[in-house]
Tab-separated table of C-alpha atoms in Angstrom:
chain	number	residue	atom	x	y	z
A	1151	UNK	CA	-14.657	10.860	-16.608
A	1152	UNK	CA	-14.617	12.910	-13.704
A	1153	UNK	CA	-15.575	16.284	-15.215
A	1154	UNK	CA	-17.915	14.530	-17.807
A	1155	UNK	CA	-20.132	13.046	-15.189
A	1156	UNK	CA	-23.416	14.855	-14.820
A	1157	UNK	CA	-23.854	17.108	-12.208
A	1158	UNK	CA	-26.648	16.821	-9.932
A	1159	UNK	CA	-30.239	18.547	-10.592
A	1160	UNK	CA	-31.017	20.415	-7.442
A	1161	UNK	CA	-34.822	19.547	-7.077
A	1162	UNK	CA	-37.126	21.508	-5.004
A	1163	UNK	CA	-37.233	18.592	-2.457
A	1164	UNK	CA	-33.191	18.691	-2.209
A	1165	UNK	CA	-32.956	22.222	-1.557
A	1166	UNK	CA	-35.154	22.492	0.993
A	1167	UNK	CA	-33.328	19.625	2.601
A	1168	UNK	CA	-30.209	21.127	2.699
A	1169	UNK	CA	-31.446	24.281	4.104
A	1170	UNK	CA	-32.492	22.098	7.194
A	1171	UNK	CA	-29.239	20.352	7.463
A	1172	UNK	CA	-27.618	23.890	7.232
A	1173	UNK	CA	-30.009	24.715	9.666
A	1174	UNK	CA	-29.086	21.687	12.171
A	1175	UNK	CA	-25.679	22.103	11.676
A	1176	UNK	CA	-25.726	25.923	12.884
A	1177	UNK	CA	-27.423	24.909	15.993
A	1178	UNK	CA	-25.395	21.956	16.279
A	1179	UNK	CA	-22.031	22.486	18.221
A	1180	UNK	CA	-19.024	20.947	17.771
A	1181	UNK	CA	-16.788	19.303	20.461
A	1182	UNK	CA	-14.019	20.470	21.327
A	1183	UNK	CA	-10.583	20.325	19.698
A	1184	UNK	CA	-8.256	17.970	21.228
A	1185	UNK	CA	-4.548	19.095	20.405
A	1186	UNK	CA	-2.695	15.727	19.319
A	1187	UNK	CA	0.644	15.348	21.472
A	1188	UNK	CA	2.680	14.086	18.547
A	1189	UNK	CA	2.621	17.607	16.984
A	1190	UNK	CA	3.930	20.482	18.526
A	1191	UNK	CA	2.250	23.780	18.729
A	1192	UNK	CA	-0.442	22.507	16.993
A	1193	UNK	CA	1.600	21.716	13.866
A	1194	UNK	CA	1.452	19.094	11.391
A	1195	UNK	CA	4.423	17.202	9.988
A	1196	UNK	CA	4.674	18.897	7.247
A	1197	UNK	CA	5.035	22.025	8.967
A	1198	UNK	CA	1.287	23.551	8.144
A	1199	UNK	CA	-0.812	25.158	11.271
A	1200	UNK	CA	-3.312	22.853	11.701
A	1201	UNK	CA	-7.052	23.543	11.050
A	1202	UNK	CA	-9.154	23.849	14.214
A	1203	UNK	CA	-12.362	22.078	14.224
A	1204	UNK	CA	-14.676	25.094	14.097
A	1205	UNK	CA	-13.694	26.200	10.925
A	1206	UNK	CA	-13.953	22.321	8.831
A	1207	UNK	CA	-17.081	21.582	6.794
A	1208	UNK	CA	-19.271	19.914	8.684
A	1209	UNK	CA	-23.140	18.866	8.126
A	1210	UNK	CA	-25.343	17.325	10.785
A	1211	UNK	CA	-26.767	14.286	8.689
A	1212	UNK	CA	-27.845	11.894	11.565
A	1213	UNK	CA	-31.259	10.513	10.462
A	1214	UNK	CA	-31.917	11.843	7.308
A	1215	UNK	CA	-34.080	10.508	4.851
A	1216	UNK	CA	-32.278	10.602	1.461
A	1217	UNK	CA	-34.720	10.884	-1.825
A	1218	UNK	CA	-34.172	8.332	-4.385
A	1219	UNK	CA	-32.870	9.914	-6.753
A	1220	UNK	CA	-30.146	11.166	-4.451
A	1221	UNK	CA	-29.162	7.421	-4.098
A	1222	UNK	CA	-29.342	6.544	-7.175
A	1223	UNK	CA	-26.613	9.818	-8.212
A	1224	UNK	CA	-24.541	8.435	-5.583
A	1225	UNK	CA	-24.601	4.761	-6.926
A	1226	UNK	CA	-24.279	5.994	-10.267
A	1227	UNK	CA	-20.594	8.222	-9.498
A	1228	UNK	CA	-19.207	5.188	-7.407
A	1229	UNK	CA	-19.890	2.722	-10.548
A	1230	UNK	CA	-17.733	5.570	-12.477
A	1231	UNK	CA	-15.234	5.175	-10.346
A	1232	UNK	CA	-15.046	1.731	-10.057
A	1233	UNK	CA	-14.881	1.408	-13.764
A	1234	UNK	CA	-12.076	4.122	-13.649
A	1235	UNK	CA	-10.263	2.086	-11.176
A	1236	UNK	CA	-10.564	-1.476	-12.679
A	1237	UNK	CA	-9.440	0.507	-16.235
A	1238	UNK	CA	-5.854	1.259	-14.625
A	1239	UNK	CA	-5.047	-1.958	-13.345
A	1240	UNK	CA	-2.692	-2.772	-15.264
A	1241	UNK	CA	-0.815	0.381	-15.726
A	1242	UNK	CA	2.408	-0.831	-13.215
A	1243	UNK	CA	2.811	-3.631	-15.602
A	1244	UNK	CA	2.652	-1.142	-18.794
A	1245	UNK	CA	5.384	0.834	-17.557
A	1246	UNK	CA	7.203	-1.772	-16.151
A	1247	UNK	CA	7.064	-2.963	-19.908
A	1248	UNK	CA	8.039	0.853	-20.946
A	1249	UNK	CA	11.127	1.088	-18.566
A	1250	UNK	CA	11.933	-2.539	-19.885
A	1251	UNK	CA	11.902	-1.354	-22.894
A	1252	UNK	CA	13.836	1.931	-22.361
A	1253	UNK	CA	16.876	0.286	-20.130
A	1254	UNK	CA	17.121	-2.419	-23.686
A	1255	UNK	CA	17.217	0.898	-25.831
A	1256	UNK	CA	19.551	2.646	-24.068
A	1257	UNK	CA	21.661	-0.834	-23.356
A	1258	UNK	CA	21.406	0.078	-19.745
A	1259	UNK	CA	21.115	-2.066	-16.601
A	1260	UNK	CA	19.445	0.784	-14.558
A	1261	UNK	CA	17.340	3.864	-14.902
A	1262	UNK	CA	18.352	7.737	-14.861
A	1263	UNK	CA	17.746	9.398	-11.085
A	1264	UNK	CA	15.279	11.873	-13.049
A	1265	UNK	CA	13.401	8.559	-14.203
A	1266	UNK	CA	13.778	7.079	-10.680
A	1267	UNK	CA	12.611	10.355	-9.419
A	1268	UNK	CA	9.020	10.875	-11.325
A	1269	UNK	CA	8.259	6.728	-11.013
A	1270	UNK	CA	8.372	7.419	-7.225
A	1271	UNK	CA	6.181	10.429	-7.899
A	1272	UNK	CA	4.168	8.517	-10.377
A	1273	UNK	CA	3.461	5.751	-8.420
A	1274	UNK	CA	2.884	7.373	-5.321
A	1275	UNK	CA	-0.199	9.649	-6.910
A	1276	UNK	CA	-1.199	6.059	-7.682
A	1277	UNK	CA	-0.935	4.738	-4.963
A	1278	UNK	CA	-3.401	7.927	-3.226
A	1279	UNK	CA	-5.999	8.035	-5.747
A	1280	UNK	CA	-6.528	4.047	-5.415
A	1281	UNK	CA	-6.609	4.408	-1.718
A	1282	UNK	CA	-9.407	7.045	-2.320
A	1283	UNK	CA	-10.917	5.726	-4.667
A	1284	UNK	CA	-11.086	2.468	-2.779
A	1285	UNK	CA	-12.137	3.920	0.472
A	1286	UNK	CA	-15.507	5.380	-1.523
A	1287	UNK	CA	-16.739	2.265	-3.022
A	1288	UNK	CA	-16.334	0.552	0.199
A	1289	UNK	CA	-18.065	2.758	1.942
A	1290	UNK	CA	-21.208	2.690	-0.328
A	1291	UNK	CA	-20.967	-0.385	-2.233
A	1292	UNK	CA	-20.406	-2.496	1.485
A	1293	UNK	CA	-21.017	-5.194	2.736
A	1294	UNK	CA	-20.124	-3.428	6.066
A	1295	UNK	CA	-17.364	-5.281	8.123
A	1296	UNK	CA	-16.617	-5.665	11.951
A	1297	UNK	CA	-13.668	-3.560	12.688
A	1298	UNK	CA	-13.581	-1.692	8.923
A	1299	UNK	CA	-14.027	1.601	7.957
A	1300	UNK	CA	-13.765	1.282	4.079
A	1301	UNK	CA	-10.902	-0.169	3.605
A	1302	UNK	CA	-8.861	0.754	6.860
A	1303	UNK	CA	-9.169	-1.547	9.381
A	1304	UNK	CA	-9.475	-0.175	12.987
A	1305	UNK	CA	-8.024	-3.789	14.397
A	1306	UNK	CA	-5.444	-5.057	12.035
A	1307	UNK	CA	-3.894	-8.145	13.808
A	1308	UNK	CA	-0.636	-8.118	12.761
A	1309	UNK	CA	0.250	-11.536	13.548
A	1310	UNK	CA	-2.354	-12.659	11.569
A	1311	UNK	CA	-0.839	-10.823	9.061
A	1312	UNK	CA	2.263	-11.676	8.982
A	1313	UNK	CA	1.598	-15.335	8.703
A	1314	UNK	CA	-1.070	-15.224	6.204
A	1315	UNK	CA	2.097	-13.351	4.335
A	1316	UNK	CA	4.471	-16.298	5.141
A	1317	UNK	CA	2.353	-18.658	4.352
A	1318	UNK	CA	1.809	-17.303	0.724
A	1319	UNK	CA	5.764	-16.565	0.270
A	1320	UNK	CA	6.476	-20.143	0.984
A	1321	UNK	CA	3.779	-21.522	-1.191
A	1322	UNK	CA	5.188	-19.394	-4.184
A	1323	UNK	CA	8.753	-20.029	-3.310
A	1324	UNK	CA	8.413	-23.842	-3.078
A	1325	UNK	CA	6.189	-24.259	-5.902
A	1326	UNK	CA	8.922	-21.980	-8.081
A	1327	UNK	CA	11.864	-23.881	-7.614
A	1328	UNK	CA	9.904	-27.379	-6.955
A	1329	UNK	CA	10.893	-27.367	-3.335
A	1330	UNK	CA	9.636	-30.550	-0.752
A	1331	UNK	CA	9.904	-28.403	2.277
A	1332	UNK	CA	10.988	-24.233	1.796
A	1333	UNK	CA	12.821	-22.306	4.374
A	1334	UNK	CA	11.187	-21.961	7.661
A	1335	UNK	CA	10.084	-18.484	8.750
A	1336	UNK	CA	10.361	-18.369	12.426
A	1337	UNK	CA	7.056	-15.136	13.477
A	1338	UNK	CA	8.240	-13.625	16.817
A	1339	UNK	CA	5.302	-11.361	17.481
A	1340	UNK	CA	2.535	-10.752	19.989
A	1341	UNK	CA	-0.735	-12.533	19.644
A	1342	UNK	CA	-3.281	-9.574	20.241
A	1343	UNK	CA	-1.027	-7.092	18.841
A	1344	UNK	CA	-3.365	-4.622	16.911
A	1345	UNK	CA	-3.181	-1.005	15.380
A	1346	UNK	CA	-5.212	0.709	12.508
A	1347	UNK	CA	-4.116	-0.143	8.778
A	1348	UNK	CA	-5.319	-0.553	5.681
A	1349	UNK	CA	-4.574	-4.228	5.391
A	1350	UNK	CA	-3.708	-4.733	1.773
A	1351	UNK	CA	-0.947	-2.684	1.759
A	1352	UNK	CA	0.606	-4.822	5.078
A	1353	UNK	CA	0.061	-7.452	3.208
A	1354	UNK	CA	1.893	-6.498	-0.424
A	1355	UNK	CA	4.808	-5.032	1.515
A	1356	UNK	CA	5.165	-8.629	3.817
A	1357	UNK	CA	4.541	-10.746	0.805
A	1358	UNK	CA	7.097	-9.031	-1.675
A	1359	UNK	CA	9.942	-8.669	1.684
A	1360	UNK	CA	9.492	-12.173	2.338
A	1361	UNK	CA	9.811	-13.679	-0.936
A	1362	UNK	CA	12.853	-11.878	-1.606
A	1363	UNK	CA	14.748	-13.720	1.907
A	1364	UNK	CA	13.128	-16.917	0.960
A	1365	UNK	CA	14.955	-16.632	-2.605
A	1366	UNK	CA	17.991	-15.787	-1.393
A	1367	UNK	CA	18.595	-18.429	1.296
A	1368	UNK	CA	17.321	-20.884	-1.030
A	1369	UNK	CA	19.848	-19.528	-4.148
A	1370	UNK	CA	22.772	-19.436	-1.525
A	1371	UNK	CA	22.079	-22.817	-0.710
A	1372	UNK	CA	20.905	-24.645	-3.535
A	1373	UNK	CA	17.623	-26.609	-4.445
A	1374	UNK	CA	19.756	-30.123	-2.730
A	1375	UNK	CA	20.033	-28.733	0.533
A	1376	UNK	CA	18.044	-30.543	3.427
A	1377	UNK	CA	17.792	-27.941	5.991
A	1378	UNK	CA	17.650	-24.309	5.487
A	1379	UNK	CA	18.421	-21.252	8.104
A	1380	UNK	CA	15.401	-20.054	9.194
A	1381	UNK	CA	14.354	-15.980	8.711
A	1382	UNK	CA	13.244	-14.565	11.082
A	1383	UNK	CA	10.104	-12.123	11.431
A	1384	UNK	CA	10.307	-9.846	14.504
A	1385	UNK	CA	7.646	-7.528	14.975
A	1386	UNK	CA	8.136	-4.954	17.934
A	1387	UNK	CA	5.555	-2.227	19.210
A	1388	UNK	CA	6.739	1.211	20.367
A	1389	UNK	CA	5.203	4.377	20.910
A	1390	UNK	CA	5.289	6.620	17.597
A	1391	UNK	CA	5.041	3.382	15.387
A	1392	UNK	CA	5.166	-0.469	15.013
A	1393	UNK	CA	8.700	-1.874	13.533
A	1394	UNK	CA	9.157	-5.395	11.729
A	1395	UNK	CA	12.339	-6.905	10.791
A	1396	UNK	CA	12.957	-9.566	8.204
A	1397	UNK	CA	16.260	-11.005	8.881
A	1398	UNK	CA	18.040	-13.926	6.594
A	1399	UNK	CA	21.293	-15.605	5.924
A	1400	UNK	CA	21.135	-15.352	2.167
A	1401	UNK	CA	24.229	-14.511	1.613
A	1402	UNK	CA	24.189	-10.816	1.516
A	1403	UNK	CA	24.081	-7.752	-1.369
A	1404	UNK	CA	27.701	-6.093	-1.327
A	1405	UNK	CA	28.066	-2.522	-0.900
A	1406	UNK	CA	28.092	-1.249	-4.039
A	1407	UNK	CA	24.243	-2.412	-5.113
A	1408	UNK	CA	22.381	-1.987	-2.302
A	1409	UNK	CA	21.555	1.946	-3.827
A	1410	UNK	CA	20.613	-0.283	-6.886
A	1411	UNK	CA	17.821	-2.401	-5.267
A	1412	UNK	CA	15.722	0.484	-5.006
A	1413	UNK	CA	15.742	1.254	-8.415
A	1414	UNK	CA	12.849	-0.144	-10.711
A	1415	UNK	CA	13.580	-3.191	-12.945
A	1416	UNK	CA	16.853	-3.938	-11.170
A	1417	UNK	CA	16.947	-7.297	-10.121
A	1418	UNK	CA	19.801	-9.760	-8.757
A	1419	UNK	CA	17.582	-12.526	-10.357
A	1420	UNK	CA	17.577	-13.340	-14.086
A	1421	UNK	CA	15.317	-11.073	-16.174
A	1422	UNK	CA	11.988	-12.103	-16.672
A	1423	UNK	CA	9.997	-11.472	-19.661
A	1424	UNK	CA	6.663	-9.803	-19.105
A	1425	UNK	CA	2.920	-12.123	-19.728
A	1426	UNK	CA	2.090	-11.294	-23.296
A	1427	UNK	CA	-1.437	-10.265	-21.623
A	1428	UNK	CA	0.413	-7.483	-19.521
A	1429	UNK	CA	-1.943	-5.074	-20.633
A	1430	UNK	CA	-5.355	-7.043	-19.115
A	1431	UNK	CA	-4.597	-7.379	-15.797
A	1432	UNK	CA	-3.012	-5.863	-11.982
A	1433	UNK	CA	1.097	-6.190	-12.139
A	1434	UNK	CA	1.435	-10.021	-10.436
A	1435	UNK	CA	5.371	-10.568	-9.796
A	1436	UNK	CA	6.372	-13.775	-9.780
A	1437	UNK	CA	9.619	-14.951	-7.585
A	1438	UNK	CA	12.065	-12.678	-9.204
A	1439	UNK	CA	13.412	-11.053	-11.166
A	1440	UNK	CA	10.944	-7.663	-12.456
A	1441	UNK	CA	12.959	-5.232	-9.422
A	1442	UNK	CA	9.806	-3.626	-8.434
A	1443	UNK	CA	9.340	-5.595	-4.990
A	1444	UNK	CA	11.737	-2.952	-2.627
A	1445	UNK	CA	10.682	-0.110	-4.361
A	1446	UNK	CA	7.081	-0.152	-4.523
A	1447	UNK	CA	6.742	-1.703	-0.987
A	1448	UNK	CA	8.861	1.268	0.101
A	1449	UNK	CA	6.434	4.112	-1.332
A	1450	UNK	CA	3.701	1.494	0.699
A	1451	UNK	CA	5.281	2.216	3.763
A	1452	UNK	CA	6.073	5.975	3.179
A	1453	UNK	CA	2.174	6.840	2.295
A	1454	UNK	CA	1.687	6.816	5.644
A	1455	UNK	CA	4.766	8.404	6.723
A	1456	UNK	CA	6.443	5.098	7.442
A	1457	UNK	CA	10.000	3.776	5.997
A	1458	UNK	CA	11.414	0.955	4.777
A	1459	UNK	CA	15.565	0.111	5.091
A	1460	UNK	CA	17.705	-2.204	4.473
A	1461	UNK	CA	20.960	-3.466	6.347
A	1462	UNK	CA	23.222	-6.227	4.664
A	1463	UNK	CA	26.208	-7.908	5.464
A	1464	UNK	CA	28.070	-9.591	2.147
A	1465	UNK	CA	28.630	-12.995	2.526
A	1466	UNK	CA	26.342	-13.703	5.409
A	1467	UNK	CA	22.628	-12.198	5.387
A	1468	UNK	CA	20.225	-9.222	4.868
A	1469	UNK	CA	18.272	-7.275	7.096
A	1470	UNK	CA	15.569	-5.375	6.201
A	1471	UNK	CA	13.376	-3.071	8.393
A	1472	UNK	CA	9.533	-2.067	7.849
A	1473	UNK	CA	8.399	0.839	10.368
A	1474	UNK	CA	4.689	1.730	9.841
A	1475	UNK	CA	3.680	4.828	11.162
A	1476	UNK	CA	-0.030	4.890	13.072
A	1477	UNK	CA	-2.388	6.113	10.204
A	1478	UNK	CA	-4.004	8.983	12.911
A	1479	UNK	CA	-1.222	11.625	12.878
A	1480	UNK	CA	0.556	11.353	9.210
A	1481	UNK	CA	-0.407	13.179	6.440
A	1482	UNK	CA	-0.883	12.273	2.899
A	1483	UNK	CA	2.873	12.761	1.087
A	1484	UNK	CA	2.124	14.667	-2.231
A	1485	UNK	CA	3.973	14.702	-4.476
């Protein structure tokens, strides 16, 4: 779709105004570089040289009147894009169905490490090209929103977050096994606690960690039981990046599987069969039981050069940590 769009005509009235931006931007200057501390000698984290500011592409476009035409172009590639973007919606729940269907052919309860190794690839590209892709049409398409740039948010109030994210868990969790009253999540975090992130992806990663405690304290101690342990949220601020735990007494993984939860379509929870109408819509996971909750959620957190780990003691609980990494000084991890 991409190469088959149309390029743009260059009209008369378009090059003549981008000879005046080039024009403004030559007499323009640009400020200074400001060396970020993080990086030593001027170095990225991936070990490049960084760029300095004189030599990025830059065009002084303060105030200019855009023809129509130009608008309409621009209106015209972001409905592409959209359209491209709403097409592959579904694709995690296609090859969820493919690996599915691969682990029954092969009569295997896990994947290969070369499989494991191009799904994290795979759905890591995806993961980039959405957020781009994302970023564009909320830019142009708008409505504008306080705090937002696209779909980053400059303010992103994590203890908002995090209970919107409980909240949601506990619905799904007591309306799944026909609960009264679901475990309680006790949130330790600060009120006015804020740092730039693109919210969605805080919010998938919370959702999927939480839901997974919630099932296990409620499998360890049955659907009869009249007063869970609570899990625990913690959320703790330090200086290179912002660290949440999830703590519960679920009982524990032993040893042996916890390399196994981060492999796709492994599950501790019986196997669920895929919505006949896989194919029509964005991969929704139930309680349990597809194995793509860890795994995905960790490829969330490494995008933007955070982590996810997990800790777990057999027979009494699981810990699981979230660092996110502040979105200003991490680069994009191609693959």
């Amino acid at each position: 779709d991409l190469v088959e769009f149309p390029s743009k005509e260059m009209t008369p009235a378009l090059k003549d105004l981008a000879k005046s931006m080039n024009r403004q931007s030559e007499m323009q200057a640009l400020p200074e570089n400001s060396p970020n501390l993080a990086m030593p000698n001027g170095n990225n984290q991936s070990g490049r040289k960084g760029v300095s500011l004189s030599h990025r592409y830059h065009s002084a476009m303060d105030g200019q009147e855009w023809p129509v035409e130009m608008h309409s172009y621009n209106e015209r590639f972001t409905k592409m894009i959209e359209a491209v973007k709403r097409r592959h919606d579904p694709v995690v729940t296609t090859v969820a169905q493919g690996i599915l269907e691969f682990k029954q052919a092969k009569r295997s309860h896990i994947v290969d490490t070369d499989v494991q190794a191009f799904l994290d690839r795979f759905y890591m590209s995806r993961i980039g090209i959405r957020m781009l892709i994302g970023q564009h049409i909320a830019l142009n398409k708008g409505p504008s929103r306080k705090d937002y740039v696209g779909i980053i948010c400059t303010k992103t109030n994590l203890s908002d977050m995090a209970q919107e994210a409980i909240d949601n868990a506990k619905f799904i969790c007591e309306d799944y096994y026909g609960l009264f009253r679901g475990p309680e999540v006790h949130l330790h975090c600060k009120k006015d606690l804020e740092f730039m992130y693109v919210p969605s992806h805080l919010s998938h990663m919370l959702f999927e960690l939480l839901k997974n405690s919630l099932r296990a304290v409620v499998e360890q101690y049955g659907t009869e039981c009249d007063e869970y342990p609570p899990i625990k949220l913690i959320v703790a601020q330090g200086k290179e990046d912002i660290a949440i735990k999830i703590s519960d007494e679920g009982g524990g993984i032993p040893r042996s599987g916890v390399p196994l939860v981060w492999t796709y379509m492994y599950t501790t929870a019986p196997s669920q069969h895929l919505d006949p109408t896989f194919d029509k819509s964005d991969f929704k996971a139930p309680m349990a039981g597809f194995g793509y909750g860890l795994p995905i959620s960790r490829l969330y957190a490494r995008y933007f050069g955070g982590d996810l780990k997990l800790i777990s003691m057999e027979g009494y609980g699981t810990d699981v940590y979230l660092h996110l990494n502040r979105i200003s000084n991490s680069d994009e991890p191609l693959p």
